[in-house]
Amino acid sequence: MAAITVAAKGAGMTLAAASGGGDTVAATGMSAGGWQVTGTPVLVVAIGATPTTVTIDGTAQAAVTSKTVVYPLNPGVYSRSIAVTYDQVTSVTVGAQVL
């Protein structure tokens, strides 16, 4: 698994090719009692013409084709590394940025 670099708030984000074995992203924000603290990253996935299912932290998302999708990451109370996998990686790029 490759680590996705999380861009700082307001900085430019660079998308990289998705790894066949999946990726990880550091979720450094905090969420407790339903309140989201600023500084939590989002995962950005650009998907080509092949339908792709992204699984984040064990939860499969709806399959997407030819779109760029933004997924908020919920680290829970403590910062942690979240696993991201894909059912295929052809024309799939990923990045992350702090909101």
mmCIF file of N, CA and C in Angstrom:
data_model
loop_
_atom_site.group_PDB
_atom_site.id
_atom_site.type_symbol
_atom_site.label_atom_id
_atom_site.label_comp_id
_atom_site.label_asym_id
_atom_site.label_seq_id
_atom_site.Cartn_x
_atom_site.Cartn_y
_atom_site.Cartn_z
ATOM 1 N N MET A 1 0.848 -1.185 0.000
ATOM 2 C CA MET A 1 0.000 0.000 0.000
ATOM 3 C C MET A 1 0.890 1.243 0.000
ATOM 4 N N ALA A 2 0.497 2.188 -0.818
ATOM 5 C CA ALA A 2 1.224 3.448 -0.881
ATOM 6 C C ALA A 2 0.498 4.491 -0.037
ATOM 7 N N ALA A 3 1.244 5.393 0.562
ATOM 8 C CA ALA A 3 0.647 6.467 1.362
ATOM 9 C C ALA A 3 0.306 7.639 0.458
ATOM 10 N N ILE A 4 -0.934 8.090 0.526
ATOM 11 C CA ILE A 4 -1.375 9.260 -0.227
ATOM 12 C C ILE A 4 -0.937 10.493 0.557
ATOM 13 N N THR A 5 -0.240 11.402 -0.115
ATOM 14 C CA THR A 5 0.207 12.630 0.536
ATOM 15 C C THR A 5 -0.989 13.561 0.715
ATOM 16 N N VAL A 6 -1.179 14.046 1.941
ATOM 17 C CA VAL A 6 -2.286 14.955 2.241
ATOM 18 C C VAL A 6 -1.792 16.389 2.088
ATOM 19 N N ALA A 7 -2.382 17.121 1.149
ATOM 20 C CA ALA A 7 -2.005 18.515 0.917
ATOM 21 C C ALA A 7 -2.577 19.391 2.029
ATOM 22 N N ALA A 8 -1.835 20.428 2.387
ATOM 23 C CA ALA A 8 -2.278 21.362 3.416
ATOM 24 C C ALA A 8 -3.474 22.173 2.922
ATOM 25 N N LYS A 9 -4.220 22.705 3.849
ATOM 26 C CA LYS A 9 -5.374 23.540 3.519
ATOM 27 C C LYS A 9 -4.919 24.714 2.662
ATOM 28 N N GLY A 10 -5.578 24.919 1.527
ATOM 29 C CA GLY A 10 -5.263 26.022 0.651
ATOM 30 C C GLY A 10 -4.089 25.773 -0.283
ATOM 31 N N ALA A 11 -3.397 24.652 -0.126
ATOM 32 C CA ALA A 11 -2.259 24.328 -0.995
ATOM 33 C C ALA A 11 -2.752 23.554 -2.212
ATOM 34 N N GLY A 12 -1.931 23.494 -3.220
ATOM 35 C CA GLY A 12 -2.277 22.711 -4.395
ATOM 36 C C GLY A 12 -2.208 21.224 -4.085
ATOM 37 N N MET A 13 -3.119 20.466 -4.649
ATOM 38 C CA MET A 13 -3.152 19.011 -4.453
ATOM 39 C C MET A 13 -2.739 18.340 -5.748
ATOM 40 N N THR A 14 -1.873 17.343 -5.640
ATOM 41 C CA THR A 14 -1.430 16.587 -6.803
ATOM 42 C C THR A 14 -2.043 15.197 -6.753
ATOM 43 N N LEU A 15 -2.721 14.810 -7.833
ATOM 44 C CA LEU A 15 -3.275 13.467 -7.913
ATOM 45 C C LEU A 15 -2.189 12.517 -8.415
ATOM 46 N N ALA A 16 -2.173 11.298 -7.884
ATOM 47 C CA ALA A 16 -1.211 10.269 -8.285
ATOM 48 C C ALA A 16 -1.975 9.011 -8.668
ATOM 49 N N ALA A 17 -1.335 8.146 -9.420
ATOM 50 C CA ALA A 17 -1.966 6.888 -9.825
ATOM 51 C C ALA A 17 -2.323 6.057 -8.593
ATOM 52 N N ALA A 18 -3.509 5.469 -8.599
ATOM 53 C CA ALA A 18 -3.938 4.580 -7.514
ATOM 54 C C ALA A 18 -3.085 3.320 -7.539
ATOM 55 N N SER A 19 -2.746 2.800 -6.371
ATOM 56 C CA SER A 19 -1.937 1.585 -6.266
ATOM 57 C C SER A 19 -2.813 0.352 -6.368
ATOM 58 N N GLY A 20 -2.359 -0.645 -7.120
ATOM 59 C CA GLY A 20 -3.118 -1.884 -7.294
ATOM 60 C C GLY A 20 -3.433 -2.586 -5.993
ATOM 61 N N GLY A 21 -2.544 -2.509 -5.022
ATOM 62 C CA GLY A 21 -2.772 -3.141 -3.724
ATOM 63 C C GLY A 21 -3.494 -2.253 -2.739
ATOM 64 N N GLY A 22 -3.882 -1.061 -3.185
ATOM 65 C CA GLY A 22 -4.567 -0.120 -2.306
ATOM 66 C C GLY A 22 -3.629 0.956 -1.807
ATOM 67 N N ASP A 23 -4.175 1.920 -1.113
ATOM 68 C CA ASP A 23 -3.420 3.045 -0.569
ATOM 69 C C ASP A 23 -3.829 3.274 0.875
ATOM 70 N N THR A 24 -3.096 4.151 1.530
ATOM 71 C CA THR A 24 -3.480 4.605 2.865
ATOM 72 C C THR A 24 -3.474 6.127 2.860
ATOM 73 N N VAL A 25 -4.277 6.724 3.723
ATOM 74 C CA VAL A 25 -4.289 8.171 3.872
ATOM 75 C C VAL A 25 -4.372 8.494 5.356
ATOM 76 N N ALA A 26 -3.561 9.446 5.788
ATOM 77 C CA ALA A 26 -3.545 9.839 7.197
ATOM 78 C C ALA A 26 -4.739 10.741 7.469
ATOM 79 N N ALA A 27 -5.602 10.308 8.353
ATOM 80 C CA ALA A 27 -6.749 11.111 8.768
ATOM 81 C C ALA A 27 -6.369 11.771 10.072
ATOM 82 N N THR A 28 -6.078 13.064 10.004
ATOM 83 C CA THR A 28 -5.495 13.751 11.151
ATOM 84 C C THR A 28 -6.468 14.613 11.924
ATOM 85 N N GLY A 29 -7.691 14.731 11.444
ATOM 86 C CA GLY A 29 -8.672 15.554 12.140
ATOM 87 C C GLY A 29 -9.260 14.803 13.311
ATOM 88 N N MET A 30 -10.367 15.282 13.775
ATOM 89 C CA MET A 30 -10.998 14.655 14.922
ATOM 90 C C MET A 30 -12.499 14.819 14.808
ATOM 91 N N SER A 31 -13.234 13.775 15.152
ATOM 92 C CA SER A 31 -14.683 13.837 15.136
ATOM 93 C C SER A 31 -15.180 13.175 16.412
ATOM 94 N N ALA A 32 -16.013 13.869 17.134
ATOM 95 C CA ALA A 32 -16.544 13.306 18.372
ATOM 96 C C ALA A 32 -17.948 13.847 18.605
ATOM 97 N N GLY A 33 -18.847 12.991 19.004
ATOM 98 C CA GLY A 33 -20.199 13.417 19.313
ATOM 99 C C GLY A 33 -20.938 14.028 18.130
ATOM 100 N N GLY A 34 -20.559 13.623 16.911
ATOM 101 C CA GLY A 34 -21.221 14.147 15.728
ATOM 102 C C GLY A 34 -20.655 15.467 15.234
ATOM 103 N N TRP A 35 -19.669 16.026 15.941
ATOM 104 C CA TRP A 35 -19.063 17.298 15.532
ATOM 105 C C TRP A 35 -17.761 17.025 14.807
ATOM 106 N N GLN A 36 -17.597 17.662 13.670
ATOM 107 C CA GLN A 36 -16.384 17.504 12.881
ATOM 108 C C GLN A 36 -15.482 18.711 13.139
ATOM 109 N N VAL A 37 -14.248 18.459 13.524
ATOM 110 C CA VAL A 37 -13.290 19.527 13.766
ATOM 111 C C VAL A 37 -12.589 19.853 12.455
ATOM 112 N N THR A 38 -12.303 21.131 12.206
ATOM 113 C CA THR A 38 -11.603 21.491 10.980
ATOM 114 C C THR A 38 -10.236 20.828 10.949
ATOM 115 N N GLY A 39 -9.717 20.643 9.776
ATOM 116 C CA GLY A 39 -8.427 19.991 9.624
ATOM 117 C C GLY A 39 -8.553 18.545 9.203
ATOM 118 N N THR A 40 -9.774 18.079 8.999
ATOM 119 C CA THR A 40 -9.979 16.712 8.549
ATOM 120 C C THR A 40 -9.825 16.656 7.035
ATOM 121 N N PRO A 41 -9.067 15.687 6.533
ATOM 122 C CA PRO A 41 -8.865 15.629 5.083
ATOM 123 C C PRO A 41 -10.036 14.996 4.338
ATOM 124 N N VAL A 42 -10.058 15.268 3.045
ATOM 125 C CA VAL A 42 -10.972 14.585 2.138
ATOM 126 C C VAL A 42 -10.127 13.808 1.141
ATOM 127 N N LEU A 43 -10.667 12.701 0.669
ATOM 128 C CA LEU A 43 -10.030 11.890 -0.348
ATOM 129 C C LEU A 43 -10.660 12.256 -1.682
ATOM 130 N N VAL A 44 -9.841 12.538 -2.692
ATOM 131 C CA VAL A 44 -10.327 12.877 -4.025
ATOM 132 C C VAL A 44 -9.911 11.757 -4.963
ATOM 133 N N VAL A 45 -10.878 11.174 -5.666
ATOM 134 C CA VAL A 45 -10.599 10.076 -6.586
ATOM 135 C C VAL A 45 -11.163 10.431 -7.953
ATOM 136 N N ALA A 46 -10.285 10.471 -8.958
ATOM 137 C CA ALA A 46 -10.706 10.707 -10.340
ATOM 138 C C ALA A 46 -10.729 9.356 -11.047
ATOM 139 N N ILE A 47 -11.885 8.996 -11.591
ATOM 140 C CA ILE A 47 -12.094 7.669 -12.166
ATOM 141 C C ILE A 47 -12.384 7.807 -13.655
ATOM 142 N N GLY A 48 -11.735 6.966 -14.448
ATOM 143 C CA GLY A 48 -11.894 6.981 -15.896
ATOM 144 C C GLY A 48 -13.144 6.249 -16.356
ATOM 145 N N ALA A 49 -13.086 5.696 -17.566
ATOM 146 C CA ALA A 49 -14.245 5.108 -18.224
ATOM 147 C C ALA A 49 -14.646 3.730 -17.700
ATOM 148 N N THR A 50 -13.816 3.098 -16.867
ATOM 149 C CA THR A 50 -14.150 1.782 -16.324
ATOM 150 C C THR A 50 -14.836 1.948 -14.971
ATOM 151 N N PRO A 51 -16.017 1.347 -14.751
ATOM 152 C CA PRO A 51 -16.683 1.447 -13.451
ATOM 153 C C PRO A 51 -15.737 0.987 -12.339
ATOM 154 N N THR A 52 -15.659 1.785 -11.282
ATOM 155 C CA THR A 52 -14.725 1.509 -10.190
ATOM 156 C C THR A 52 -15.427 1.654 -8.853
ATOM 157 N N THR A 53 -15.235 0.660 -7.988
ATOM 158 C CA THR A 53 -15.733 0.727 -6.621
ATOM 159 C C THR A 53 -14.560 1.037 -5.710
ATOM 160 N N VAL A 54 -14.685 2.097 -4.927
ATOM 161 C CA VAL A 54 -13.664 2.484 -3.956
ATOM 162 C C VAL A 54 -14.134 2.009 -2.588
ATOM 163 N N THR A 55 -13.240 1.369 -1.841
ATOM 164 C CA THR A 55 -13.559 0.921 -0.484
ATOM 165 C C THR A 55 -12.694 1.717 0.483
ATOM 166 N N ILE A 56 -13.343 2.418 1.408
ATOM 167 C CA ILE A 56 -12.650 3.267 2.365
ATOM 168 C C ILE A 56 -12.870 2.711 3.758
ATOM 169 N N ASP A 57 -11.781 2.334 4.402
ATOM 170 C CA ASP A 57 -11.842 1.823 5.776
ATOM 171 C C ASP A 57 -12.829 0.662 5.899
ATOM 172 N N GLY A 58 -12.854 -0.197 4.859
ATOM 173 C CA GLY A 58 -13.697 -1.392 4.884
ATOM 174 C C GLY A 58 -15.115 -1.190 4.387
ATOM 175 N N THR A 59 -15.488 0.027 4.011
ATOM 176 C CA THR A 59 -16.838 0.303 3.538
ATOM 177 C C THR A 59 -16.809 0.631 2.044
ATOM 178 N N ALA A 60 -17.459 -0.212 1.242
ATOM 179 C CA ALA A 60 -17.495 -0.006 -0.210
ATOM 180 C C ALA A 60 -18.424 1.152 -0.541
ATOM 181 N N GLN A 61 -17.972 2.002 -1.449
ATOM 182 C CA GLN A 61 -18.766 3.121 -1.939
ATOM 183 C C GLN A 61 -19.445 2.694 -3.246
ATOM 184 N N ALA A 62 -20.405 3.439 -3.689
ATOM 185 C CA ALA A 62 -21.086 3.128 -4.951
ATOM 186 C C ALA A 62 -20.085 3.206 -6.099
ATOM 187 N N ALA A 63 -20.231 2.304 -7.082
ATOM 188 C CA ALA A 63 -19.355 2.305 -8.255
ATOM 189 C C ALA A 63 -19.539 3.608 -9.035
ATOM 190 N N VAL A 64 -18.420 4.118 -9.563
ATOM 191 C CA VAL A 64 -18.430 5.388 -10.282
ATOM 192 C C VAL A 64 -17.712 5.207 -11.615
ATOM 193 N N THR A 65 -18.181 5.900 -12.640
ATOM 194 C CA THR A 65 -17.559 5.886 -13.962
ATOM 195 C C THR A 65 -17.400 7.320 -14.453
ATOM 196 N N SER A 66 -16.212 7.644 -14.956
ATOM 197 C CA SER A 66 -15.935 8.946 -15.589
ATOM 198 C C SER A 66 -16.331 10.137 -14.727
ATOM 199 N N LYS A 67 -15.898 10.132 -13.473
ATOM 200 C CA LYS A 67 -16.203 11.233 -12.556
ATOM 201 C C LYS A 67 -15.045 11.455 -11.591
ATOM 202 N N THR A 68 -15.055 12.617 -10.966
ATOM 203 C CA THR A 68 -14.157 12.892 -9.846
ATOM 204 C C THR A 68 -15.040 12.958 -8.606
ATOM 205 N N VAL A 69 -14.688 12.184 -7.589
ATOM 206 C CA VAL A 69 -15.513 12.065 -6.393
ATOM 207 C C VAL A 69 -14.696 12.518 -5.179
ATOM 208 N N VAL A 70 -15.358 13.215 -4.250
ATOM 209 C CA VAL A 70 -14.718 13.664 -3.017
ATOM 210 C C VAL A 70 -15.369 12.912 -1.857
ATOM 211 N N TYR A 71 -14.531 12.227 -1.079
ATOM 212 C CA TYR A 71 -15.019 11.469 0.082
ATOM 213 C C TYR A 71 -14.462 12.097 1.351
ATOM 214 N N PRO A 72 -15.311 12.550 2.286
ATOM 215 C CA PRO A 72 -14.792 13.031 3.565
ATOM 216 C C PRO A 72 -14.275 11.842 4.376
ATOM 217 N N LEU A 73 -13.177 12.043 5.064
ATOM 218 C CA LEU A 73 -12.602 10.971 5.879
ATOM 219 C C LEU A 73 -12.878 11.256 7.346
ATOM 220 N N ASN A 74 -13.397 10.279 8.046
ATOM 221 C CA ASN A 74 -13.699 10.436 9.461
ATOM 222 C C ASN A 74 -12.711 9.605 10.276
ATOM 223 N N PRO A 75 -11.744 10.253 10.916
ATOM 224 C CA PRO A 75 -10.744 9.511 11.663
ATOM 225 C C PRO A 75 -11.236 9.018 13.017
ATOM 226 N N GLY A 76 -12.406 9.497 13.444
ATOM 227 C CA GLY A 76 -12.860 9.165 14.790
ATOM 228 C C GLY A 76 -12.228 10.142 15.772
ATOM 229 N N VAL A 77 -12.068 9.720 16.989
ATOM 230 C CA VAL A 77 -11.541 10.604 18.028
ATOM 231 C C VAL A 77 -10.040 10.809 17.861
ATOM 232 N N TYR A 78 -9.328 9.797 17.383
ATOM 233 C CA TYR A 78 -7.875 9.885 17.255
ATOM 234 C C TYR A 78 -7.459 9.870 15.795
ATOM 235 N N SER A 79 -6.359 10.520 15.491
ATOM 236 C CA SER A 79 -5.798 10.467 14.140
ATOM 237 C C SER A 79 -5.365 9.044 13.848
ATOM 238 N N ARG A 80 -5.512 8.614 12.599
ATOM 239 C CA ARG A 80 -5.103 7.269 12.219
ATOM 240 C C ARG A 80 -4.937 7.180 10.718
ATOM 241 N N SER A 81 -4.409 6.073 10.266
ATOM 242 C CA SER A 81 -4.239 5.821 8.849
ATOM 243 C C SER A 81 -5.430 5.000 8.362
ATOM 244 N N ILE A 82 -6.035 5.439 7.270
ATOM 245 C CA ILE A 82 -7.220 4.780 6.730
ATOM 246 C C ILE A 82 -6.851 4.066 5.436
ATOM 247 N N ALA A 83 -7.275 2.817 5.306
ATOM 248 C CA ALA A 83 -7.004 2.034 4.102
ATOM 249 C C ALA A 83 -8.024 2.369 3.013
ATOM 250 N N VAL A 84 -7.513 2.495 1.782
ATOM 251 C CA VAL A 84 -8.356 2.774 0.619
ATOM 252 C C VAL A 84 -7.994 1.744 -0.443
ATOM 253 N N THR A 85 -8.989 1.000 -0.937
ATOM 254 C CA THR A 85 -8.738 0.024 -1.993
ATOM 255 C C THR A 85 -9.681 0.278 -3.161
ATOM 256 N N TYR A 86 -9.341 -0.306 -4.294
ATOM 257 C CA TYR A 86 -10.093 -0.105 -5.532
ATOM 258 C C TYR A 86 -10.282 -1.464 -6.187
ATOM 259 N N ASP A 87 -11.433 -1.690 -6.837
ATOM 260 C CA ASP A 87 -11.616 -2.983 -7.494
ATOM 261 C C ASP A 87 -10.869 -3.041 -8.824
ATOM 262 N N GLN A 88 -10.395 -1.899 -9.294
ATOM 263 C CA GLN A 88 -9.504 -1.832 -10.456
ATOM 264 C C GLN A 88 -8.837 -0.459 -10.419
ATOM 265 N N VAL A 89 -7.666 -0.317 -11.059
ATOM 266 C CA VAL A 89 -6.935 0.953 -10.973
ATOM 267 C C VAL A 89 -6.615 1.592 -12.331
ATOM 268 N N THR A 90 -7.184 1.070 -13.415
ATOM 269 C CA THR A 90 -6.951 1.659 -14.729
ATOM 270 C C THR A 90 -7.576 3.044 -14.792
ATOM 271 N N SER A 91 -6.778 4.059 -15.079
ATOM 272 C CA SER A 91 -7.229 5.453 -15.172
ATOM 273 C C SER A 91 -7.862 5.953 -13.878
ATOM 274 N N VAL A 92 -7.321 5.517 -12.730
ATOM 275 C CA VAL A 92 -7.789 5.989 -11.423
ATOM 276 C C VAL A 92 -6.634 6.752 -10.771
ATOM 277 N N THR A 93 -6.892 8.008 -10.391
ATOM 278 C CA THR A 93 -5.899 8.794 -9.675
ATOM 279 C C THR A 93 -6.492 9.266 -8.355
ATOM 280 N N VAL A 94 -5.635 9.459 -7.371
ATOM 281 C CA VAL A 94 -6.102 9.803 -6.032
ATOM 282 C C VAL A 94 -5.248 10.921 -5.432
ATOM 283 N N GLY A 95 -5.849 11.644 -4.516
ATOM 284 C CA GLY A 95 -5.157 12.676 -3.755
ATOM 285 C C GLY A 95 -5.959 12.964 -2.501
ATOM 286 N N ALA A 96 -5.399 13.758 -1.618
ATOM 287 C CA ALA A 96 -6.115 14.121 -0.392
ATOM 288 C C ALA A 96 -5.723 15.537 -0.006
ATOM 289 N N GLN A 97 -6.654 16.236 0.630
ATOM 290 C CA GLN A 97 -6.389 17.604 1.062
ATOM 291 C C GLN A 97 -7.156 17.888 2.340
ATOM 292 N N VAL A 98 -6.543 18.688 3.197
ATOM 293 C CA VAL A 98 -7.185 19.119 4.432
ATOM 294 C C VAL A 98 -8.172 20.230 4.097
ATOM 295 N N LEU A 99 -9.353 20.157 4.656
ATOM 296 C CA LEU A 99 -10.349 21.222 4.433
ATOM 297 C C LEU A 99 -10.132 22.372 5.371
#
